[in-house]
Amino acid sequence: MPKKKKDVPEEIPTNEAQEPALAEVLDAPPPADAKYAEMLDKYQRCLADFDNFRKRTAKEMAERRSDGIRDACEKLLPIIDNFERALASAENKEDHFYKGIEMIARQFDNVLDELGVKSIETEPGGAFDINLHYAVAHTEDENFGENAIVEVMQKGYVHKERVIRPAMVKVAN
């Protein structure tokens, strides 16, 4: 006996509205939103790291330059002091030798100004500041108040708010 065919339709009914959506999902590349977000995050972190590196490097270079200026000035300040002593001890201020020494001292002052090195303004009668002055002598003097500077023995210098050498002073008690 011949086998009976079940009532099976020859075509399976499909929902045609689902078919294009399924085809789109299968043909589409994997979702790029997650990959894009990950790559964007890496890019932004890399930019931030590079910007921090650039700023840190610029700051370190500026600090090294300032340290170099301070180191060089520390070695030159005794020479400048000797020029000032020579000028102070000269008797004939019209002598050509005196004028030559004065010109050299002025050149040193100009170089210090160009480098941003300033002398500490210390006037007799001014207040003693432990951050700017170095007391090498004390005296009892009624003309000056307590902790007032009586005499400046050696000029002090600063570079960008940092003391290269404190001013050596005599202080009244």
PDB file of C-alpha atoms in Angstrom:
ATOM      1  CA  MET A   1       0.000   0.000   0.000  1.00  0.00           C
ATOM      2  CA  PRO A   2       1.207   3.281  -0.822  1.00  0.00           C
ATOM      3  CA  LYS A   3       2.154   5.521   2.010  1.00  0.00           C
ATOM      4  CA  LYS A   4      -0.142   8.246   2.829  1.00  0.00           C
ATOM      5  CA  LYS A   5       1.109  11.703   2.672  1.00  0.00           C
ATOM      6  CA  LYS A   6       0.469  13.761   5.634  1.00  0.00           C
ATOM      7  CA  ASP A   7      -1.057  17.041   5.058  1.00  0.00           C
ATOM      8  CA  VAL A   8       2.158  18.949   5.079  1.00  0.00           C
ATOM      9  CA  PRO A   9       2.155  22.086   3.100  1.00  0.00           C
ATOM     10  CA  GLU A  10       4.846  22.199   0.542  1.00  0.00           C
ATOM     11  CA  GLU A  11       5.984  25.637   1.615  1.00  0.00           C
ATOM     12  CA  ILE A  12       6.455  26.696   5.173  1.00  0.00           C
ATOM     13  CA  PRO A  13       4.584  29.894   5.759  1.00  0.00           C
ATOM     14  CA  THR A  14       6.871  32.702   6.836  1.00  0.00           C
ATOM     15  CA  ASN A  15       6.262  36.087   8.160  1.00  0.00           C
ATOM     16  CA  GLU A  16       7.617  38.319   5.443  1.00  0.00           C
ATOM     17  CA  ALA A  17       7.972  41.275   7.820  1.00  0.00           C
ATOM     18  CA  GLN A  18      10.521  39.328   9.883  1.00  0.00           C
ATOM     19  CA  GLU A  19      12.553  38.144   6.920  1.00  0.00           C
ATOM     20  CA  PRO A  20      14.178  41.489   6.013  1.00  0.00           C
ATOM     21  CA  ALA A  21      15.005  42.232   9.654  1.00  0.00           C
ATOM     22  CA  LEU A  22      16.653  38.864  10.040  1.00  0.00           C
ATOM     23  CA  ALA A  23      18.617  39.344   6.833  1.00  0.00           C
ATOM     24  CA  GLU A  24      19.759  42.802   7.974  1.00  0.00           C
ATOM     25  CA  VAL A  25      20.947  41.430  11.282  1.00  0.00           C
ATOM     26  CA  LEU A  26      22.857  38.604   9.630  1.00  0.00           C
ATOM     27  CA  ASP A  27      24.447  40.776   6.955  1.00  0.00           C
ATOM     28  CA  ALA A  28      25.285  43.755   9.203  1.00  0.00           C
ATOM     29  CA  PRO A  29      28.764  44.038  10.746  1.00  0.00           C
ATOM     30  CA  PRO A  30      29.012  43.604  14.488  1.00  0.00           C
ATOM     31  CA  PRO A  31      27.771  46.594  16.490  1.00  0.00           C
ATOM     32  CA  ALA A  32      30.251  49.417  16.136  1.00  0.00           C
ATOM     33  CA  ASP A  33      28.971  51.527  18.992  1.00  0.00           C
ATOM     34  CA  ALA A  34      30.840  49.562  21.640  1.00  0.00           C
ATOM     35  CA  LYS A  35      34.023  49.385  19.588  1.00  0.00           C
ATOM     36  CA  TYR A  36      33.759  53.101  18.747  1.00  0.00           C
ATOM     37  CA  ALA A  37      33.270  54.017  22.390  1.00  0.00           C
ATOM     38  CA  GLU A  38      36.278  51.920  23.380  1.00  0.00           C
ATOM     39  CA  MET A  39      38.511  53.463  20.703  1.00  0.00           C
ATOM     40  CA  LEU A  40      37.309  56.987  21.556  1.00  0.00           C
ATOM     41  CA  ASP A  41      38.123  56.382  25.218  1.00  0.00           C
ATOM     42  CA  LYS A  42      41.633  55.147  24.336  1.00  0.00           C
ATOM     43  CA  TYR A  43      42.180  58.141  22.054  1.00  0.00           C
ATOM     44  CA  GLN A  44      41.066  60.637  24.693  1.00  0.00           C
ATOM     45  CA  ARG A  45      43.259  59.014  27.337  1.00  0.00           C
ATOM     46  CA  CYS A  46      46.229  59.082  24.981  1.00  0.00           C
ATOM     47  CA  LEU A  47      45.648  62.786  24.255  1.00  0.00           C
ATOM     48  CA  ALA A  48      45.381  63.558  27.958  1.00  0.00           C
ATOM     49  CA  ASP A  49      48.565  61.592  28.707  1.00  0.00           C
ATOM     50  CA  PHE A  50      50.449  63.396  25.969  1.00  0.00           C
ATOM     51  CA  ASP A  51      49.185  66.801  27.143  1.00  0.00           C
ATOM     52  CA  ASN A  52      50.277  66.007  30.709  1.00  0.00           C
ATOM     53  CA  PHE A  53      53.670  64.842  29.423  1.00  0.00           C
ATOM     54  CA  ARG A  54      54.105  68.044  27.403  1.00  0.00           C
ATOM     55  CA  LYS A  55      53.206  70.263  30.379  1.00  0.00           C
ATOM     56  CA  ARG A  56      55.415  68.294  32.768  1.00  0.00           C
ATOM     57  CA  THR A  57      58.356  68.436  30.345  1.00  0.00           C
ATOM     58  CA  ALA A  58      57.956  72.191  29.816  1.00  0.00           C
ATOM     59  CA  LYS A  59      57.817  72.742  33.582  1.00  0.00           C
ATOM     60  CA  GLU A  60      60.908  70.586  34.159  1.00  0.00           C
ATOM     61  CA  MET A  61      62.820  72.451  31.446  1.00  0.00           C
ATOM     62  CA  ALA A  62      61.905  75.820  32.985  1.00  0.00           C
ATOM     63  CA  GLU A  63      63.011  74.568  36.413  1.00  0.00           C
ATOM     64  CA  ARG A  64      66.318  73.311  34.998  1.00  0.00           C
ATOM     65  CA  ARG A  65      66.917  76.670  33.317  1.00  0.00           C
ATOM     66  CA  SER A  66      66.188  78.516  36.559  1.00  0.00           C
ATOM     67  CA  ASP A  67      68.450  76.159  38.501  1.00  0.00           C
ATOM     68  CA  GLY A  68      71.224  76.751  35.953  1.00  0.00           C
ATOM     69  CA  ILE A  69      70.848  80.523  36.232  1.00  0.00           C
ATOM     70  CA  ARG A  70      70.966  80.329  40.036  1.00  0.00           C
ATOM     71  CA  ASP A  71      74.026  78.058  39.992  1.00  0.00           C
ATOM     72  CA  ALA A  72      75.913  80.331  37.587  1.00  0.00           C
ATOM     73  CA  CYS A  73      74.989  83.442  39.568  1.00  0.00           C
ATOM     74  CA  GLU A  74      76.194  81.883  42.816  1.00  0.00           C
ATOM     75  CA  LYS A  75      79.628  81.566  41.231  1.00  0.00           C
ATOM     76  CA  LEU A  76      79.572  85.096  39.750  1.00  0.00           C
ATOM     77  CA  LEU A  77      78.338  86.964  42.831  1.00  0.00           C
ATOM     78  CA  PRO A  78      81.743  87.009  44.601  1.00  0.00           C
ATOM     79  CA  ILE A  79      83.240  88.634  41.482  1.00  0.00           C
ATOM     80  CA  ILE A  80      80.492  91.266  41.461  1.00  0.00           C
ATOM     81  CA  ASP A  81      81.102  91.874  45.176  1.00  0.00           C
ATOM     82  CA  ASN A  82      84.797  92.467  44.479  1.00  0.00           C
ATOM     83  CA  PHE A  83      83.965  94.989  41.759  1.00  0.00           C
ATOM     84  CA  GLU A  84      81.675  96.826  44.185  1.00  0.00           C
ATOM     85  CA  ARG A  85      84.396  96.825  46.862  1.00  0.00           C
ATOM     86  CA  ALA A  86      86.895  98.192  44.345  1.00  0.00           C
ATOM     87  CA  LEU A  87      84.480 100.974  43.411  1.00  0.00           C
ATOM     88  CA  ALA A  88      83.780 101.820  47.049  1.00  0.00           C
ATOM     89  CA  SER A  89      87.460 102.009  47.943  1.00  0.00           C
ATOM     90  CA  ALA A  90      88.535 104.167  44.988  1.00  0.00           C
ATOM     91  CA  GLU A  91      89.748 107.618  45.886  1.00  0.00           C
ATOM     92  CA  ASN A  92      89.822 109.230  42.451  1.00  0.00           C
ATOM     93  CA  LYS A  93      86.434 108.721  40.783  1.00  0.00           C
ATOM     94  CA  GLU A  94      87.591 110.603  37.674  1.00  0.00           C
ATOM     95  CA  ASP A  95      90.392 108.142  36.944  1.00  0.00           C
ATOM     96  CA  HIS A  96      90.088 106.073  33.762  1.00  0.00           C
ATOM     97  CA  PHE A  97      90.782 102.890  35.704  1.00  0.00           C
ATOM     98  CA  TYR A  98      87.863 103.645  38.044  1.00  0.00           C
ATOM     99  CA  LYS A  99      85.569 104.333  35.078  1.00  0.00           C
ATOM    100  CA  GLY A 100      86.584 101.012  33.481  1.00  0.00           C
ATOM    101  CA  ILE A 101      85.809  99.098  36.674  1.00  0.00           C
ATOM    102  CA  GLU A 102      82.495 100.960  36.925  1.00  0.00           C
ATOM    103  CA  MET A 103      81.580  99.968  33.352  1.00  0.00           C
ATOM    104  CA  ILE A 104      82.347  96.303  34.027  1.00  0.00           C
ATOM    105  CA  ALA A 105      80.256  96.377  37.221  1.00  0.00           C
ATOM    106  CA  ARG A 106      77.378  97.949  35.266  1.00  0.00           C
ATOM    107  CA  GLN A 107      77.650  95.217  32.634  1.00  0.00           C
ATOM    108  CA  PHE A 108      77.376  92.566  35.340  1.00  0.00           C
ATOM    109  CA  ASP A 109      74.292  94.310  36.719  1.00  0.00           C
ATOM    110  CA  ASN A 110      72.722  94.413  33.249  1.00  0.00           C
ATOM    111  CA  VAL A 111      73.369  90.690  32.720  1.00  0.00           C
ATOM    112  CA  LEU A 112      71.784  89.887  36.073  1.00  0.00           C
ATOM    113  CA  ASP A 113      68.742  91.992  35.137  1.00  0.00           C
ATOM    114  CA  GLU A 114      68.394  90.185  31.803  1.00  0.00           C
ATOM    115  CA  LEU A 115      68.484  86.839  33.620  1.00  0.00           C
ATOM    116  CA  GLY A 116      65.789  87.973  36.051  1.00  0.00           C
ATOM    117  CA  VAL A 117      68.119  88.183  39.045  1.00  0.00           C
ATOM    118  CA  LYS A 118      67.291  91.070  41.385  1.00  0.00           C
ATOM    119  CA  SER A 119      69.164  92.352  44.403  1.00  0.00           C
ATOM    120  CA  ILE A 120      67.322  92.183  47.699  1.00  0.00           C
ATOM    121  CA  GLU A 121      66.330  95.700  48.657  1.00  0.00           C
ATOM    122  CA  THR A 122      67.846  96.099  52.097  1.00  0.00           C
ATOM    123  CA  GLU A 123      67.939  99.531  53.643  1.00  0.00           C
ATOM    124  CA  PRO A 124      69.371 100.430  57.052  1.00  0.00           C
ATOM    125  CA  GLY A 125      66.409 100.851  59.366  1.00  0.00           C
ATOM    126  CA  GLY A 126      64.335  98.294  57.461  1.00  0.00           C
ATOM    127  CA  ALA A 127      62.823  95.224  59.076  1.00  0.00           C
ATOM    128  CA  PHE A 128      64.893  92.060  59.355  1.00  0.00           C
ATOM    129  CA  ASP A 129      63.339  89.146  57.405  1.00  0.00           C
ATOM    130  CA  ILE A 130      64.755  85.728  58.156  1.00  0.00           C
ATOM    131  CA  ASN A 131      63.842  84.565  54.630  1.00  0.00           C
ATOM    132  CA  LEU A 132      65.848  87.324  52.920  1.00  0.00           C
ATOM    133  CA  HIS A 133      68.538  88.308  55.404  1.00  0.00           C
ATOM    134  CA  TYR A 134      71.350  86.589  57.228  1.00  0.00           C
ATOM    135  CA  ALA A 135      72.278  88.266  60.497  1.00  0.00           C
ATOM    136  CA  VAL A 136      76.042  88.133  60.999  1.00  0.00           C
ATOM    137  CA  ALA A 137      76.215  90.644  63.852  1.00  0.00           C
ATOM    138  CA  HIS A 138      73.981  92.147  66.529  1.00  0.00           C
ATOM    139  CA  THR A 139      74.326  95.528  68.130  1.00  0.00           C
ATOM    140  CA  GLU A 140      72.587  97.636  70.730  1.00  0.00           C
ATOM    141  CA  ASP A 141      71.599 100.891  69.040  1.00  0.00           C
ATOM    142  CA  GLU A 142      68.947 103.263  70.350  1.00  0.00           C
ATOM    143  CA  ASN A 143      68.519 104.846  66.902  1.00  0.00           C
ATOM    144  CA  PHE A 144      67.031 101.632  65.502  1.00  0.00           C
ATOM    145  CA  GLY A 145      64.085  99.573  66.678  1.00  0.00           C
ATOM    146  CA  GLU A 146      64.211  95.929  67.604  1.00  0.00           C
ATOM    147  CA  ASN A 147      65.103  93.596  64.720  1.00  0.00           C
ATOM    148  CA  ALA A 148      65.922  96.537  62.475  1.00  0.00           C
ATOM    149  CA  ILE A 149      68.765  96.376  60.008  1.00  0.00           C
ATOM    150  CA  VAL A 150      71.642  98.601  61.060  1.00  0.00           C
ATOM    151  CA  GLU A 151      74.131  97.904  58.278  1.00  0.00           C
ATOM    152  CA  VAL A 152      74.242  95.895  55.059  1.00  0.00           C
ATOM    153  CA  MET A 153      77.520  94.017  54.817  1.00  0.00           C
ATOM    154  CA  GLN A 154      76.832  92.102  51.594  1.00  0.00           C
ATOM    155  CA  LYS A 155      74.007  92.371  49.082  1.00  0.00           C
ATOM    156  CA  GLY A 156      71.607  89.506  48.638  1.00  0.00           C
ATOM    157  CA  TYR A 157      70.019  88.308  45.396  1.00  0.00           C
ATOM    158  CA  VAL A 158      66.809  86.545  44.366  1.00  0.00           C
ATOM    159  CA  HIS A 159      65.708  84.850  41.152  1.00  0.00           C
ATOM    160  CA  LYS A 160      61.992  84.243  40.579  1.00  0.00           C
ATOM    161  CA  GLU A 161      61.066  84.443  44.255  1.00  0.00           C
ATOM    162  CA  ARG A 162      63.895  82.087  45.282  1.00  0.00           C
ATOM    163  CA  VAL A 163      66.821  83.418  47.248  1.00  0.00           C
ATOM    164  CA  ILE A 164      70.189  82.841  45.594  1.00  0.00           C
ATOM    165  CA  ARG A 165      72.088  84.427  48.446  1.00  0.00           C
ATOM    166  CA  PRO A 166      70.618  86.168  51.497  1.00  0.00           C
ATOM    167  CA  ALA A 167      71.803  89.660  52.339  1.00  0.00           C
ATOM    168  CA  MET A 168      74.336  89.672  55.176  1.00  0.00           C
ATOM    169  CA  VAL A 169      73.293  92.326  57.693  1.00  0.00           C
ATOM    170  CA  LYS A 170      73.970  93.700  61.139  1.00  0.00           C
ATOM    171  CA  VAL A 171      70.796  93.769  63.239  1.00  0.00           C
ATOM    172  CA  ALA A 172      69.824  95.887  66.232  1.00  0.00           C
ATOM    173  CA  ASN A 173      68.460  94.139  69.340  1.00  0.00           C
TER     174      ASN A 173
END
